[in-house]
Amino acid sequence: MTVGFTQYTEDSGSVGHRARSWRGSSLSQDAATPAVVGDWGPIVEFPEFPTDLCYPCEAEWDLMGNIWTAQMNSNKMARINPETLEITEIPLPNKTAAPGPMERGPDGNIWFAEVKGNALAKIDPVTLEITTYELPWGTLYDAGPDGRGIHTFGTAQIMDMTFGKDGHLWFHMAGENAIGRFNMEDHSFTKWDLETPRSGLFCLQPGPGNTIAFSTWNTNELGLIDVFTEEIRQWKIPTPHALVGGLLRSPDGKYLWFSEGLGQKIGRLDPETGEIEEWELHGGPDLDPGAMRFGSDGMIYFVTGMYRNNNKLGRFNPVTKEDSYLETPTAASAPCDLNSEKPGMIVFGQFTGNRLAYVEIPETPQV
């Protein structure tokens, strides 16, 4: 299905101010420039999205160099050309979809989940054609004036997703208390139910070895599922009520790093021994660290403030265990998720800031 879309350019006056710079380009800068900490910074913001309160979170690059995000509250997918600052917003065919987690797939498409629409979907970044794959679990219907399927919604609640080493798309369903897999070849679904009811599934990311890692808020656990053997293992986090908001596989594939939203810590699990280590952060009492990525400099970058509408981006040195922070120019921006695919930069979404932003970092390993 192909749907209509709207384009906005920097000259249209509909996208707010220009980004201060783009990788050394001659774009104009705001008078106020945030601080640089050591060898990273400042944070540079892209223009605000034309749709108010659209709640952008994740950022994904397509193969043509554009940045995509899902606008959960406006029910649209959005694309930014970082060179021209042109913004394209594409409404979704399902009027109650609420797009959330997203990944660029091995096929080059941008894959995303419909949190309320109870489906997985993909958008072709060239043709903007959208294809939807409805979940076989938890789907309800509100036929509405357009007939069955136009306003689908459901209770599965896919809040995170990633591609595994098997080439398939993995996701969790908080409402079903289960891990799911979408077969990229035959488009079939498989589900693994967790033993503990109402475990509170939240994060899901690539794990050490052949695994997919996940976290559970209510049971305060980390989990791994092997994509080939389908074995599931889980570990209790030492800090009670830690609320893990980010998961990260180490570059050597040995460890699982994690952030504790309430514990105010960064932790590391060694799946071979079951040992968990934790380090306290020093960015303030309301830090609530979330999504994490390794940067090209070997540092761990993480968002903060997602649940308290704060405005800090954090960096953690995995060797010295020191942490540092930069503030976004937009107050109460709630950094949501981040992408480190491009060497030398971190791109991230600002949930309540209504825009994407980036920060330049060293391109070669510092640790």
Short mmCIF file of C-alpha atoms in Angstrom, two decimals:
data_model
loop_
_atom_site.label_atom_id
_atom_site.label_comp_id
_atom_site.label_asym_id
_atom_site.label_seq_id
_atom_site.Cartn_x
_atom_site.Cartn_y
_atom_site.Cartn_z
CA MET A 1 0.00 0.00 0.00
CA THR A 2 1.28 3.46 -0.86
CA VAL A 3 0.02 6.40 1.15
CA GLY A 4 0.20 10.15 0.75
CA PHE A 5 2.99 12.16 2.34
CA THR A 6 3.96 15.75 2.98
CA GLN A 7 7.39 17.30 2.40
CA TYR A 8 8.81 20.31 4.20
CA THR A 9 12.03 22.16 3.43
CA GLU A 10 14.10 24.55 5.49
CA ASP A 11 12.89 27.45 3.35
CA SER A 12 9.22 26.65 3.89
CA GLY A 13 9.17 28.13 7.37
CA SER A 14 7.35 25.04 8.64
CA VAL A 15 10.24 23.22 10.23
CA GLY A 16 11.58 25.73 12.74
CA HIS A 17 15.20 26.88 12.88
CA ARG A 18 18.03 25.26 10.99
CA ALA A 19 20.41 22.83 12.61
CA ARG A 20 23.51 24.69 13.78
CA SER A 21 25.86 22.62 11.66
CA TRP A 22 26.02 19.40 9.73
CA ARG A 23 29.41 17.71 9.80
CA GLY A 24 31.31 20.90 9.14
CA SER A 25 28.87 22.45 6.64
CA SER A 26 28.15 26.18 6.46
CA LEU A 27 24.68 26.03 8.00
CA SER A 28 23.90 28.88 10.35
CA GLN A 29 24.28 28.47 14.10
CA ASP A 30 22.20 29.62 17.04
CA ALA A 31 23.76 32.16 19.39
CA ALA A 32 23.71 29.72 22.29
CA THR A 33 26.11 26.80 21.88
CA PRO A 34 26.10 23.97 24.43
CA ALA A 35 29.30 23.00 26.19
CA VAL A 36 31.82 20.55 24.82
CA VAL A 37 33.02 17.89 27.25
CA GLY A 38 36.52 16.68 26.45
CA ASP A 39 36.51 15.31 22.92
CA TRP A 40 32.76 15.12 22.32
CA GLY A 41 30.12 17.72 21.61
CA PRO A 42 28.38 20.02 21.13
CA ILE A 43 24.89 18.59 20.67
CA VAL A 44 23.37 19.89 17.44
CA GLU A 45 19.62 19.79 16.86
CA PHE A 46 17.86 19.22 13.55
CA PRO A 47 14.80 21.36 12.77
CA GLU A 48 11.67 20.68 14.78
CA PHE A 49 9.17 18.42 13.08
CA PRO A 50 6.21 20.20 11.45
CA THR A 51 3.76 18.03 13.39
CA ASP A 52 3.55 19.20 17.01
CA LEU A 53 3.93 16.67 19.83
CA CYS A 54 4.71 13.84 17.39
CA TYR A 55 7.00 12.08 19.92
CA PRO A 56 9.99 10.94 17.82
CA CYS A 57 12.19 8.37 19.52
CA GLU A 58 14.47 6.17 17.42
CA ALA A 59 16.75 7.17 14.54
CA GLU A 60 17.73 4.89 11.66
CA TRP A 61 19.84 5.59 8.56
CA ASP A 62 18.67 4.35 5.18
CA LEU A 63 21.16 3.31 2.52
CA MET A 64 20.85 6.70 0.78
CA GLY A 65 22.01 8.66 3.81
CA ASN A 66 18.64 9.85 5.11
CA ILE A 67 17.59 9.57 8.76
CA TRP A 68 14.23 8.02 9.67
CA THR A 69 12.18 8.13 12.84
CA ALA A 70 8.77 6.93 13.97
CA GLN A 71 6.32 9.57 15.20
CA MET A 72 4.32 7.60 17.71
CA ASN A 73 1.82 10.28 18.63
CA SER A 74 1.16 11.56 15.10
CA ASN A 75 0.92 8.08 13.56
CA LYS A 76 3.52 8.88 10.89
CA MET A 77 6.96 7.83 9.73
CA ALA A 78 9.35 10.72 9.09
CA ARG A 79 12.47 11.11 6.96
CA ILE A 80 15.13 13.84 7.21
CA ASN A 81 17.67 14.63 4.53
CA PRO A 82 20.59 15.84 6.68
CA GLU A 83 22.12 17.80 3.81
CA THR A 84 19.07 19.80 2.70
CA LEU A 85 17.10 19.52 5.98
CA GLU A 86 14.05 18.50 3.96
CA ILE A 87 11.53 16.64 6.11
CA THR A 88 9.06 14.13 4.69
CA GLU A 89 6.20 12.84 6.87
CA ILE A 90 4.29 9.72 5.75
CA PRO A 91 0.94 8.95 7.45
CA LEU A 92 0.33 5.27 8.18
CA PRO A 93 -2.64 3.47 6.61
CA ASN A 94 -3.70 2.06 10.00
CA LYS A 95 -5.15 5.08 11.80
CA THR A 96 -4.41 3.61 15.24
CA ALA A 97 -0.93 2.18 14.56
CA ALA A 98 1.27 4.28 16.92
CA PRO A 99 4.66 3.35 15.37
CA GLY A 100 7.43 2.82 17.88
CA PRO A 101 10.53 0.59 17.68
CA MET A 102 12.29 0.44 14.31
CA GLU A 103 15.35 -1.03 12.56
CA ARG A 104 16.80 -0.94 9.07
CA GLY A 105 16.54 -4.49 7.81
CA PRO A 106 19.01 -6.55 5.77
CA ASP A 107 16.69 -5.88 2.82
CA GLY A 108 17.32 -2.12 3.10
CA ASN A 109 13.77 -1.37 4.21
CA ILE A 110 12.92 0.48 7.40
CA TRP A 111 11.05 -1.97 9.63
CA PHE A 112 8.89 -0.78 12.51
CA ALA A 113 6.31 -2.03 14.96
CA GLU A 114 2.80 -0.68 15.45
CA VAL A 115 2.52 -0.53 19.23
CA LYS A 116 -1.25 -0.08 19.23
CA GLY A 117 -1.88 -1.49 15.76
CA ASN A 118 -0.62 -4.94 16.78
CA ALA A 119 1.52 -5.42 13.71
CA LEU A 120 4.97 -5.28 12.17
CA ALA A 121 5.46 -3.15 9.08
CA LYS A 122 8.10 -1.99 6.63
CA ILE A 123 8.47 1.11 4.51
CA ASP A 124 10.48 1.17 1.31
CA PRO A 125 12.73 4.23 1.70
CA VAL A 126 12.69 4.82 -2.07
CA THR A 127 9.06 4.30 -3.05
CA LEU A 128 7.59 5.01 0.43
CA GLU A 129 5.38 1.94 -0.01
CA ILE A 130 4.21 0.48 3.33
CA THR A 131 3.59 -3.22 3.89
CA THR A 132 1.96 -4.47 7.11
CA TYR A 133 2.14 -7.90 8.77
CA GLU A 134 -0.57 -8.34 11.38
CA LEU A 135 0.29 -10.29 14.54
CA PRO A 136 -1.58 -13.56 15.10
CA TRP A 137 -1.93 -12.76 18.81
CA GLY A 138 -3.90 -10.12 20.68
CA THR A 139 -5.38 -8.35 17.66
CA LEU A 140 -8.74 -6.59 18.03
CA TYR A 141 -10.65 -4.57 15.45
CA ASP A 142 -12.48 -1.29 15.31
CA ALA A 143 -13.99 -1.35 11.84
CA GLY A 144 -14.83 2.32 11.74
CA PRO A 145 -16.22 3.97 8.60
CA ASP A 146 -13.58 2.42 6.31
CA GLY A 147 -14.18 -1.22 7.10
CA ARG A 148 -12.36 -4.01 8.92
CA GLY A 149 -8.60 -3.69 9.13
CA ILE A 150 -8.30 0.04 8.60
CA HIS A 151 -8.44 0.75 12.33
CA THR A 152 -6.92 -2.40 13.80
CA PHE A 153 -5.54 -2.34 17.31
CA GLY A 154 -4.51 -4.91 19.88
CA THR A 155 -2.91 -5.83 23.16
CA ALA A 156 0.46 -7.38 22.25
CA GLN A 157 2.38 -4.08 22.69
CA ILE A 158 5.64 -4.51 20.79
CA MET A 159 7.99 -2.06 22.53
CA ASP A 160 11.36 -3.14 21.12
CA MET A 161 12.74 -5.17 18.21
CA THR A 162 16.01 -6.16 16.50
CA PHE A 163 17.43 -8.49 13.87
CA GLY A 164 19.16 -11.65 15.08
CA LYS A 165 22.14 -13.55 13.71
CA ASP A 166 19.64 -15.91 12.07
CA GLY A 167 18.57 -13.03 9.81
CA HIS A 168 15.06 -12.85 11.26
CA LEU A 169 13.28 -10.05 13.08
CA TRP A 170 12.91 -10.54 16.83
CA PHE A 171 10.62 -8.54 19.11
CA HIS A 172 8.96 -8.73 22.48
CA MET A 173 5.28 -8.42 23.32
CA ALA A 174 4.80 -6.87 26.74
CA GLY A 175 1.07 -7.53 26.66
CA GLU A 176 1.55 -11.20 25.75
CA ASN A 177 4.52 -11.70 28.14
CA ALA A 178 6.36 -13.32 25.27
CA ILE A 179 9.27 -13.07 22.83
CA GLY A 180 8.34 -13.18 19.16
CA ARG A 181 10.12 -13.87 15.89
CA PHE A 182 9.14 -12.87 12.36
CA ASN A 183 10.58 -15.12 9.66
CA MET A 184 11.91 -12.84 6.93
CA GLU A 185 11.60 -15.58 4.30
CA ASP A 186 8.10 -17.00 4.71
CA HIS A 187 6.64 -14.18 6.90
CA SER A 188 5.54 -16.60 9.63
CA PHE A 189 5.43 -15.72 13.34
CA THR A 190 6.70 -17.75 16.31
CA LYS A 191 6.19 -16.99 20.01
CA TRP A 192 8.00 -18.00 23.22
CA ASP A 193 6.05 -17.38 26.43
CA LEU A 194 7.97 -16.43 29.57
CA GLU A 195 7.42 -18.65 32.59
CA THR A 196 6.75 -15.82 35.07
CA PRO A 197 3.43 -14.05 34.39
CA ARG A 198 3.39 -10.25 33.98
CA SER A 199 7.18 -10.08 33.91
CA GLY A 200 7.17 -6.57 32.45
CA LEU A 201 9.13 -6.97 29.21
CA PHE A 202 10.74 -3.71 28.16
CA CYS A 203 14.07 -3.80 26.22
CA LEU A 204 15.19 -6.18 23.50
CA GLN A 205 18.54 -5.92 21.67
CA PRO A 206 21.27 -8.15 20.16
CA GLY A 207 22.97 -10.14 22.91
CA PRO A 208 26.30 -11.92 23.30
CA GLY A 209 27.04 -14.79 20.93
CA ASN A 210 23.97 -15.98 19.04
CA THR A 211 21.47 -14.51 21.48
CA ILE A 212 18.83 -11.83 21.71
CA ALA A 213 18.88 -10.00 25.06
CA PHE A 214 15.80 -8.75 26.89
CA SER A 215 14.94 -7.13 30.20
CA THR A 216 11.92 -7.44 32.48
CA TRP A 217 10.92 -4.59 34.78
CA ASN A 218 8.54 -6.35 37.15
CA THR A 219 10.79 -9.33 37.85
CA ASN A 220 14.01 -7.26 37.69
CA GLU A 221 15.79 -9.68 35.37
CA LEU A 222 18.03 -9.86 32.33
CA GLY A 223 17.37 -12.58 29.79
CA LEU A 224 18.95 -14.17 26.72
CA ILE A 225 17.32 -16.34 24.07
CA ASP A 226 19.55 -18.24 21.64
CA VAL A 227 18.23 -17.66 18.11
CA PHE A 228 19.25 -21.16 17.00
CA THR A 229 18.70 -23.41 20.02
CA GLU A 230 15.77 -21.32 21.40
CA GLU A 231 17.15 -21.75 24.93
CA ILE A 232 16.12 -18.98 27.35
CA ARG A 233 18.26 -18.03 30.37
CA GLN A 234 17.54 -15.29 32.93
CA TRP A 235 19.49 -13.56 35.75
CA LYS A 236 18.32 -11.43 38.68
CA ILE A 237 19.81 -7.94 38.88
CA PRO A 238 21.51 -7.28 42.26
CA THR A 239 19.97 -3.80 42.65
CA PRO A 240 16.28 -4.13 43.55
CA HIS A 241 13.80 -2.40 41.22
CA ALA A 242 16.63 -1.42 38.85
CA LEU A 243 14.28 -0.86 35.87
CA VAL A 244 16.65 -1.72 33.03
CA GLY A 245 16.07 0.76 30.21
CA GLY A 246 18.95 -0.12 27.89
CA LEU A 247 20.83 -3.21 26.69
CA LEU A 248 24.10 -3.37 24.76
CA ARG A 249 26.29 -6.16 23.45
CA SER A 250 30.02 -5.56 23.88
CA PRO A 251 32.10 -5.24 20.68
CA ASP A 252 33.87 -8.53 21.42
CA GLY A 253 30.50 -10.27 21.80
CA LYS A 254 31.30 -11.48 25.32
CA TYR A 255 29.34 -9.21 27.67
CA LEU A 256 25.90 -7.67 27.99
CA TRP A 257 25.96 -4.09 29.25
CA PHE A 258 22.80 -2.56 30.68
CA SER A 259 21.51 0.68 32.20
CA GLU A 260 19.35 0.95 35.32
CA GLY A 261 16.69 3.64 35.10
CA LEU A 262 15.93 3.66 38.82
CA GLY A 263 19.18 2.14 40.01
CA GLN A 264 21.10 5.07 38.43
CA LYS A 265 23.81 2.61 37.38
CA ILE A 266 25.52 0.99 34.43
CA GLY A 267 25.91 -2.77 34.72
CA ARG A 268 27.57 -5.65 32.91
CA LEU A 269 26.63 -9.33 32.73
CA ASP A 270 29.06 -12.10 31.84
CA PRO A 271 26.74 -14.88 30.58
CA GLU A 272 29.49 -17.50 30.85
CA THR A 273 29.92 -17.06 34.59
CA GLY A 274 26.66 -15.32 35.50
CA GLU A 275 28.64 -12.53 37.19
CA ILE A 276 27.01 -9.10 37.23
CA GLU A 277 28.96 -5.92 38.02
CA GLU A 278 27.40 -2.47 38.57
CA TRP A 279 28.81 1.07 38.62
CA GLU A 280 27.02 4.13 40.01
CA LEU A 281 26.51 7.12 37.73
CA HIS A 282 27.10 10.73 38.76
CA GLY A 283 24.79 12.72 36.54
CA GLY A 284 22.22 13.63 39.17
CA PRO A 285 19.39 11.94 41.10
CA ASP A 286 16.89 12.06 38.21
CA LEU A 287 19.21 10.63 35.58
CA ASP A 288 17.18 7.53 34.57
CA PRO A 289 19.67 6.16 31.98
CA GLY A 290 18.06 4.37 29.04
CA ALA A 291 19.02 3.16 25.57
CA MET A 292 22.77 2.59 24.97
CA ARG A 293 25.19 2.28 22.05
CA PHE A 294 28.94 1.88 21.65
CA GLY A 295 30.43 4.80 19.74
CA SER A 296 33.28 4.70 17.23
CA ASP A 297 35.60 5.80 20.07
CA GLY A 298 34.84 2.71 22.14
CA MET A 299 32.80 4.67 24.70
CA ILE A 300 29.24 3.79 25.75
CA TYR A 301 26.71 6.52 24.94
CA PHE A 302 23.29 6.53 26.56
CA VAL A 303 20.19 8.68 26.76
CA THR A 304 18.77 10.02 30.01
CA GLY A 305 15.59 11.79 31.00
CA MET A 306 13.14 9.73 28.97
CA TYR A 307 10.82 9.20 31.93
CA ARG A 308 11.33 12.55 33.66
CA ASN A 309 11.63 14.80 30.60
CA ASN A 310 15.22 15.72 31.39
CA ASN A 311 17.74 16.67 28.72
CA LYS A 312 21.09 14.90 29.11
CA LEU A 313 23.08 12.62 26.86
CA GLY A 314 25.60 10.51 28.78
CA ARG A 315 28.93 8.85 28.06
CA PHE A 316 30.49 6.01 30.08
CA ASN A 317 34.09 4.85 29.77
CA PRO A 318 34.02 1.02 30.01
CA VAL A 319 37.66 0.96 31.16
CA THR A 320 37.88 3.75 33.74
CA LYS A 321 34.14 3.57 34.61
CA GLU A 322 33.90 7.39 34.48
CA ASP A 323 30.77 9.11 33.17
CA SER A 324 30.18 12.56 31.64
CA TYR A 325 27.19 14.45 30.21
CA LEU A 326 26.03 17.03 27.70
CA GLU A 327 22.70 18.86 27.82
CA THR A 328 20.46 19.28 24.80
CA PRO A 329 19.75 22.89 23.75
CA THR A 330 16.02 22.15 24.01
CA ALA A 331 14.92 22.00 27.64
CA ALA A 332 12.98 18.93 28.86
CA SER A 333 13.71 17.23 25.53
CA ALA A 334 13.58 13.63 26.86
CA PRO A 335 16.28 11.93 24.75
CA CYS A 336 14.71 8.61 23.78
CA ASP A 337 16.91 6.33 21.67
CA LEU A 338 20.16 6.65 19.78
CA ASN A 339 22.09 5.38 16.76
CA SER A 340 25.88 5.05 16.40
CA GLU A 341 26.04 3.49 12.95
CA LYS A 342 27.97 6.42 11.42
CA PRO A 343 31.55 6.66 12.74
CA GLY A 344 32.19 9.95 14.48
CA MET A 345 28.64 10.72 15.52
CA ILE A 346 25.66 9.74 17.63
CA VAL A 347 22.16 10.54 16.34
CA PHE A 348 19.22 10.44 18.74
CA GLY A 349 15.53 11.27 19.04
CA GLN A 350 14.06 13.77 21.50
CA PHE A 351 10.67 12.47 22.57
CA THR A 352 9.24 15.69 23.95
CA GLY A 353 11.75 17.92 22.15
CA ASN A 354 9.93 17.03 18.90
CA ARG A 355 13.12 16.68 16.86
CA LEU A 356 16.24 14.65 16.20
CA ALA A 357 19.73 15.70 17.23
CA TYR A 358 23.32 14.55 16.90
CA VAL A 359 26.68 14.92 18.60
CA GLU A 360 30.13 14.47 17.08
CA ILE A 361 32.54 12.04 18.76
CA PRO A 362 36.04 10.73 17.93
CA GLU A 363 36.07 8.41 14.92
CA THR A 364 38.83 6.14 16.22
CA PRO A 365 38.85 4.01 19.39
CA GLN A 366 39.98 5.87 22.49
CA VAL A 367 39.56 2.89 24.84
#
